[in-house]
Amino acid sequence: MPIIRTAQEDKALKIKPRNYSSVLSLINFLTKRKMIDYVPKAVNRLNYTAGSVGTGAGTTKTFNTLASVTYAKGAAITITGTATYLLSDGTNNTVIPAIKVIAQIDVARTTSTYPAYQVEATATQIASNGTFSFTIPAEITSKLAVGLHSVYINATSPDNAMVVLTASGQNATNNVRTFAITA
């Protein structure tokens, strides 16, 4: 009469059919450990906290000037600026580029029926120092009506809300830059 195998032996036989006894001790150990209250050793963990874009020493949130204030319909518009945030491990702070930069064209306009558009910078268009440069493509500018339009830039860091980048000086009001589309 054959000897009946245990559940652990059956598992070991499925794992290593030729020499199941080599894994049997590990299976027995894991089974015993499962039955008792097992508390693993504590590991050293680094907890990082990501600050909001433009908040903290050394960070920036700047929407630089547009190259021009007037563009022909269907011309690409280049947008540049800098967006960084602080990544902290509790003792050291590191300035990191924003993870997402989005141009908002004609968003939240109350005096117009223009459709709104969004253009997001790709990861390759955001440098390691936080400087970004991307274009509003001709496909979008060809859809814009002749006249004045507005654009502002949002940027974000992990686990934080979008922040409007600061625009001042040339054709900027309340962090929104205006530009004209001509025929």
PDB file of C-alpha atoms in Angstrom:
ATOM      1  CA  MET A   1       0.000   0.000   0.000  1.00  0.00           C
ATOM      2  CA  PRO A   2       1.487   3.389  -1.048  1.00  0.00           C
ATOM      3  CA  ILE A   3       2.144   6.135   1.475  1.00  0.00           C
ATOM      4  CA  ILE A   4      -0.220   9.086   1.070  1.00  0.00           C
ATOM      5  CA  ARG A   5       1.520  12.377   0.225  1.00  0.00           C
ATOM      6  CA  THR A   6       0.894  15.555   2.194  1.00  0.00           C
ATOM      7  CA  ALA A   7      -0.411  18.755   0.581  1.00  0.00           C
ATOM      8  CA  GLN A   8       3.091  20.258   0.840  1.00  0.00           C
ATOM      9  CA  GLU A   9       4.579  17.248  -0.969  1.00  0.00           C
ATOM     10  CA  ASP A  10       1.986  17.592  -3.735  1.00  0.00           C
ATOM     11  CA  LYS A  11       2.927  21.268  -4.187  1.00  0.00           C
ATOM     12  CA  ALA A  12       6.638  20.416  -4.212  1.00  0.00           C
ATOM     13  CA  LEU A  13       6.038  17.683  -6.783  1.00  0.00           C
ATOM     14  CA  LYS A  14       4.324  20.219  -9.084  1.00  0.00           C
ATOM     15  CA  ILE A  15       7.197  22.679  -8.693  1.00  0.00           C
ATOM     16  CA  LYS A  16      10.060  20.230  -9.134  1.00  0.00           C
ATOM     17  CA  PRO A  17       8.908  16.763 -10.259  1.00  0.00           C
ATOM     18  CA  ARG A  18      12.369  15.098 -10.431  1.00  0.00           C
ATOM     19  CA  ASN A  19      13.594  16.087  -6.978  1.00  0.00           C
ATOM     20  CA  TYR A  20      10.703  17.541  -5.028  1.00  0.00           C
ATOM     21  CA  SER A  21      12.462  17.039  -1.690  1.00  0.00           C
ATOM     22  CA  SER A  22      14.801  19.950  -2.515  1.00  0.00           C
ATOM     23  CA  VAL A  23      11.906  22.456  -2.329  1.00  0.00           C
ATOM     24  CA  LEU A  24       9.892  20.620   0.306  1.00  0.00           C
ATOM     25  CA  SER A  25      11.708  22.246   3.231  1.00  0.00           C
ATOM     26  CA  LEU A  26      11.012  25.719   1.818  1.00  0.00           C
ATOM     27  CA  ILE A  27       7.311  24.914   1.370  1.00  0.00           C
ATOM     28  CA  ASN A  28       7.110  23.569   4.928  1.00  0.00           C
ATOM     29  CA  PHE A  29       8.823  26.715   6.238  1.00  0.00           C
ATOM     30  CA  LEU A  30       6.431  29.000   4.358  1.00  0.00           C
ATOM     31  CA  THR A  31       3.415  27.018   5.540  1.00  0.00           C
ATOM     32  CA  LYS A  32       4.512  27.297   9.188  1.00  0.00           C
ATOM     33  CA  ARG A  33       5.212  30.999   8.758  1.00  0.00           C
ATOM     34  CA  LYS A  34       1.731  31.502   7.314  1.00  0.00           C
ATOM     35  CA  MET A  35       0.169  29.929  10.374  1.00  0.00           C
ATOM     36  CA  ILE A  36       1.899  32.157  12.935  1.00  0.00           C
ATOM     37  CA  ASP A  37       1.697  35.937  13.146  1.00  0.00           C
ATOM     38  CA  TYR A  38       4.616  36.819  10.952  1.00  0.00           C
ATOM     39  CA  VAL A  39       6.096  40.309  11.231  1.00  0.00           C
ATOM     40  CA  PRO A  40       8.804  40.966   8.662  1.00  0.00           C
ATOM     41  CA  LYS A  41      11.902  42.950   9.502  1.00  0.00           C
ATOM     42  CA  ALA A  42      11.501  46.689   9.064  1.00  0.00           C
ATOM     43  CA  VAL A  43      13.245  48.082   6.017  1.00  0.00           C
ATOM     44  CA  ASN A  44      14.750  51.519   5.708  1.00  0.00           C
ATOM     45  CA  ARG A  45      12.331  53.556   3.646  1.00  0.00           C
ATOM     46  CA  LEU A  46      12.699  57.000   2.223  1.00  0.00           C
ATOM     47  CA  ASN A  47       9.464  58.923   2.142  1.00  0.00           C
ATOM     48  CA  TYR A  48       9.416  61.702  -0.412  1.00  0.00           C
ATOM     49  CA  THR A  49       7.068  64.658  -0.488  1.00  0.00           C
ATOM     50  CA  ALA A  50       6.441  66.589  -3.678  1.00  0.00           C
ATOM     51  CA  GLY A  51       5.745  70.293  -3.302  1.00  0.00           C
ATOM     52  CA  SER A  52       3.498  72.318  -5.536  1.00  0.00           C
ATOM     53  CA  VAL A  53       4.947  73.889  -8.705  1.00  0.00           C
ATOM     54  CA  GLY A  54       6.612  77.219  -7.916  1.00  0.00           C
ATOM     55  CA  THR A  55       6.381  76.789  -4.131  1.00  0.00           C
ATOM     56  CA  GLY A  56       9.665  76.787  -2.226  1.00  0.00           C
ATOM     57  CA  ALA A  57      13.187  78.108  -2.547  1.00  0.00           C
ATOM     58  CA  GLY A  58      14.717  77.639  -5.981  1.00  0.00           C
ATOM     59  CA  THR A  59      11.487  76.706  -7.771  1.00  0.00           C
ATOM     60  CA  THR A  60       9.965  78.643 -10.645  1.00  0.00           C
ATOM     61  CA  LYS A  61       6.632  78.975 -12.421  1.00  0.00           C
ATOM     62  CA  THR A  62       7.174  81.321 -15.331  1.00  0.00           C
ATOM     63  CA  PHE A  63       5.332  81.632 -18.632  1.00  0.00           C
ATOM     64  CA  ASN A  64       7.830  83.525 -20.799  1.00  0.00           C
ATOM     65  CA  THR A  65       6.724  85.973 -23.456  1.00  0.00           C
ATOM     66  CA  LEU A  66       5.349  84.743 -26.755  1.00  0.00           C
ATOM     67  CA  ALA A  67       7.668  85.287 -29.720  1.00  0.00           C
ATOM     68  CA  SER A  68       5.109  87.602 -31.292  1.00  0.00           C
ATOM     69  CA  VAL A  69       1.735  89.113 -30.483  1.00  0.00           C
ATOM     70  CA  THR A  70       0.400  88.558 -34.008  1.00  0.00           C
ATOM     71  CA  TYR A  71       0.328  85.259 -35.904  1.00  0.00           C
ATOM     72  CA  ALA A  72      -1.035  84.305 -39.295  1.00  0.00           C
ATOM     73  CA  LYS A  73      -3.877  81.804 -39.306  1.00  0.00           C
ATOM     74  CA  GLY A  74      -2.341  78.312 -39.508  1.00  0.00           C
ATOM     75  CA  ALA A  75       1.084  79.323 -38.141  1.00  0.00           C
ATOM     76  CA  ALA A  76       2.582  77.361 -35.254  1.00  0.00           C
ATOM     77  CA  ILE A  77       2.957  79.300 -31.982  1.00  0.00           C
ATOM     78  CA  THR A  78       5.940  78.479 -29.768  1.00  0.00           C
ATOM     79  CA  ILE A  79       5.430  78.625 -26.006  1.00  0.00           C
ATOM     80  CA  THR A  80       8.317  78.681 -23.540  1.00  0.00           C
ATOM     81  CA  GLY A  81       8.701  78.915 -19.800  1.00  0.00           C
ATOM     82  CA  THR A  82       9.996  77.221 -16.680  1.00  0.00           C
ATOM     83  CA  ALA A  83       8.116  75.093 -14.145  1.00  0.00           C
ATOM     84  CA  THR A  84       9.787  73.318 -11.224  1.00  0.00           C
ATOM     85  CA  TYR A  85       8.866  71.966  -7.787  1.00  0.00           C
ATOM     86  CA  LEU A  86      10.676  70.716  -4.681  1.00  0.00           C
ATOM     87  CA  LEU A  87      11.007  67.023  -3.924  1.00  0.00           C
ATOM     88  CA  SER A  88      11.878  66.518  -0.259  1.00  0.00           C
ATOM     89  CA  ASP A  89      12.936  63.436   1.695  1.00  0.00           C
ATOM     90  CA  GLY A  90      12.684  65.287   4.983  1.00  0.00           C
ATOM     91  CA  THR A  91      16.286  66.491   5.077  1.00  0.00           C
ATOM     92  CA  ASN A  92      17.246  67.271   1.491  1.00  0.00           C
ATOM     93  CA  ASN A  93      15.304  69.217  -1.130  1.00  0.00           C
ATOM     94  CA  THR A  94      15.775  68.636  -4.841  1.00  0.00           C
ATOM     95  CA  VAL A  95      14.405  70.901  -7.575  1.00  0.00           C
ATOM     96  CA  ILE A  96      12.580  68.759 -10.156  1.00  0.00           C
ATOM     97  CA  PRO A  97      10.862  69.770 -13.437  1.00  0.00           C
ATOM     98  CA  ALA A  98       7.053  69.753 -13.567  1.00  0.00           C
ATOM     99  CA  ILE A  99       5.570  66.442 -14.702  1.00  0.00           C
ATOM    100  CA  LYS A 100       2.869  67.992 -16.874  1.00  0.00           C
ATOM    101  CA  VAL A 101       2.662  71.336 -18.715  1.00  0.00           C
ATOM    102  CA  ILE A 102      -0.513  72.264 -20.588  1.00  0.00           C
ATOM    103  CA  ALA A 103      -1.342  75.316 -22.711  1.00  0.00           C
ATOM    104  CA  GLN A 104      -4.976  76.404 -22.338  1.00  0.00           C
ATOM    105  CA  ILE A 105      -6.138  78.361 -25.402  1.00  0.00           C
ATOM    106  CA  ASP A 106      -9.328  80.428 -25.079  1.00  0.00           C
ATOM    107  CA  VAL A 107     -10.350  78.581 -21.894  1.00  0.00           C
ATOM    108  CA  ALA A 108     -12.805  80.340 -19.551  1.00  0.00           C
ATOM    109  CA  ARG A 109     -13.410  83.299 -21.832  1.00  0.00           C
ATOM    110  CA  THR A 110     -16.667  84.972 -20.929  1.00  0.00           C
ATOM    111  CA  THR A 111     -16.792  87.467 -23.802  1.00  0.00           C
ATOM    112  CA  SER A 112     -16.470  85.026 -26.663  1.00  0.00           C
ATOM    113  CA  THR A 113     -17.941  81.916 -28.177  1.00  0.00           C
ATOM    114  CA  TYR A 114     -14.542  80.666 -29.389  1.00  0.00           C
ATOM    115  CA  PRO A 115     -13.964  76.950 -28.770  1.00  0.00           C
ATOM    116  CA  ALA A 116     -11.276  76.120 -26.218  1.00  0.00           C
ATOM    117  CA  TYR A 117      -8.191  74.056 -26.976  1.00  0.00           C
ATOM    118  CA  GLN A 118      -5.505  72.358 -24.891  1.00  0.00           C
ATOM    119  CA  VAL A 119      -1.984  71.437 -25.942  1.00  0.00           C
ATOM    120  CA  GLU A 120       0.184  69.324 -23.636  1.00  0.00           C
ATOM    121  CA  ALA A 121       3.978  69.347 -23.685  1.00  0.00           C
ATOM    122  CA  THR A 122       5.529  65.932 -24.087  1.00  0.00           C
ATOM    123  CA  ALA A 123       8.148  64.702 -21.617  1.00  0.00           C
ATOM    124  CA  THR A 124      10.926  65.341 -24.147  1.00  0.00           C
ATOM    125  CA  GLN A 125       9.871  69.007 -24.414  1.00  0.00           C
ATOM    126  CA  ILE A 126      10.478  69.571 -20.671  1.00  0.00           C
ATOM    127  CA  ALA A 127      14.187  69.827 -19.818  1.00  0.00           C
ATOM    128  CA  SER A 128      15.721  68.524 -16.588  1.00  0.00           C
ATOM    129  CA  ASN A 129      16.040  72.107 -15.288  1.00  0.00           C
ATOM    130  CA  GLY A 130      12.287  72.683 -15.794  1.00  0.00           C
ATOM    131  CA  THR A 131      12.543  74.772 -18.958  1.00  0.00           C
ATOM    132  CA  PHE A 132       9.914  73.806 -21.509  1.00  0.00           C
ATOM    133  CA  SER A 133       9.333  74.733 -25.120  1.00  0.00           C
ATOM    134  CA  PHE A 134       6.493  73.403 -27.234  1.00  0.00           C
ATOM    135  CA  THR A 135       4.232  74.649 -29.995  1.00  0.00           C
ATOM    136  CA  ILE A 136       0.562  75.146 -30.538  1.00  0.00           C
ATOM    137  CA  PRO A 137       0.403  73.262 -33.840  1.00  0.00           C
ATOM    138  CA  ALA A 138      -0.875  74.669 -37.120  1.00  0.00           C
ATOM    139  CA  GLU A 139      -3.845  72.254 -36.950  1.00  0.00           C
ATOM    140  CA  ILE A 140      -5.168  74.213 -33.971  1.00  0.00           C
ATOM    141  CA  THR A 141      -4.212  77.742 -35.041  1.00  0.00           C
ATOM    142  CA  SER A 142      -5.903  77.164 -38.406  1.00  0.00           C
ATOM    143  CA  LYS A 143      -9.158  76.566 -36.481  1.00  0.00           C
ATOM    144  CA  LEU A 144      -8.834  79.809 -34.492  1.00  0.00           C
ATOM    145  CA  ALA A 145     -10.979  82.704 -35.660  1.00  0.00           C
ATOM    146  CA  VAL A 146      -9.362  85.937 -36.816  1.00  0.00           C
ATOM    147  CA  GLY A 147      -9.073  88.211 -33.785  1.00  0.00           C
ATOM    148  CA  LEU A 148      -7.726  88.228 -30.220  1.00  0.00           C
ATOM    149  CA  HIS A 149      -7.171  84.985 -28.338  1.00  0.00           C
ATOM    150  CA  SER A 150      -5.851  84.128 -24.890  1.00  0.00           C
ATOM    151  CA  VAL A 151      -3.476  81.484 -23.600  1.00  0.00           C
ATOM    152  CA  TYR A 152      -2.307  80.524 -20.145  1.00  0.00           C
ATOM    153  CA  ILE A 153      -0.128  77.667 -18.954  1.00  0.00           C
ATOM    154  CA  ASN A 154      -0.890  75.088 -16.261  1.00  0.00           C
ATOM    155  CA  ALA A 155       1.796  72.903 -14.700  1.00  0.00           C
ATOM    156  CA  THR A 156       1.659  70.215 -12.049  1.00  0.00           C
ATOM    157  CA  SER A 157       3.789  68.070  -9.772  1.00  0.00           C
ATOM    158  CA  PRO A 158       2.869  64.615  -8.419  1.00  0.00           C
ATOM    159  CA  ASP A 159      -0.140  64.546  -6.056  1.00  0.00           C
ATOM    160  CA  ASN A 160      -0.773  68.292  -6.436  1.00  0.00           C
ATOM    161  CA  ALA A 161      -3.279  70.413  -8.310  1.00  0.00           C
ATOM    162  CA  MET A 162      -2.514  72.314 -11.505  1.00  0.00           C
ATOM    163  CA  VAL A 163      -0.888  75.707 -10.983  1.00  0.00           C
ATOM    164  CA  VAL A 164      -1.194  78.635 -13.397  1.00  0.00           C
ATOM    165  CA  LEU A 165       2.262  79.866 -14.393  1.00  0.00           C
ATOM    166  CA  THR A 166       3.113  83.526 -13.843  1.00  0.00           C
ATOM    167  CA  ALA A 167       2.989  85.722 -16.921  1.00  0.00           C
ATOM    168  CA  SER A 168       3.869  89.391 -16.652  1.00  0.00           C
ATOM    169  CA  GLY A 169       4.972  92.174 -18.953  1.00  0.00           C
ATOM    170  CA  GLN A 170       4.331  91.865 -22.671  1.00  0.00           C
ATOM    171  CA  ASN A 171       0.589  91.425 -23.434  1.00  0.00           C
ATOM    172  CA  ALA A 172      -0.152  89.677 -20.104  1.00  0.00           C
ATOM    173  CA  THR A 173      -3.003  90.254 -17.666  1.00  0.00           C
ATOM    174  CA  ASN A 174      -3.726  87.997 -14.678  1.00  0.00           C
ATOM    175  CA  ASN A 175      -1.181  85.427 -15.938  1.00  0.00           C
ATOM    176  CA  VAL A 176      -2.960  85.199 -19.313  1.00  0.00           C
ATOM    177  CA  ARG A 177      -1.204  86.242 -22.497  1.00  0.00           C
ATOM    178  CA  THR A 178      -3.138  87.474 -25.520  1.00  0.00           C
ATOM    179  CA  PHE A 179      -2.232  87.124 -29.160  1.00  0.00           C
ATOM    180  CA  ALA A 180      -3.939  88.006 -32.429  1.00  0.00           C
ATOM    181  CA  ILE A 181      -4.699  85.747 -35.362  1.00  0.00           C
ATOM    182  CA  THR A 182      -4.724  87.455 -38.743  1.00  0.00           C
ATOM    183  CA  ALA A 183      -6.035  86.167 -42.052  1.00  0.00           C
TER     184      ALA A 183
END
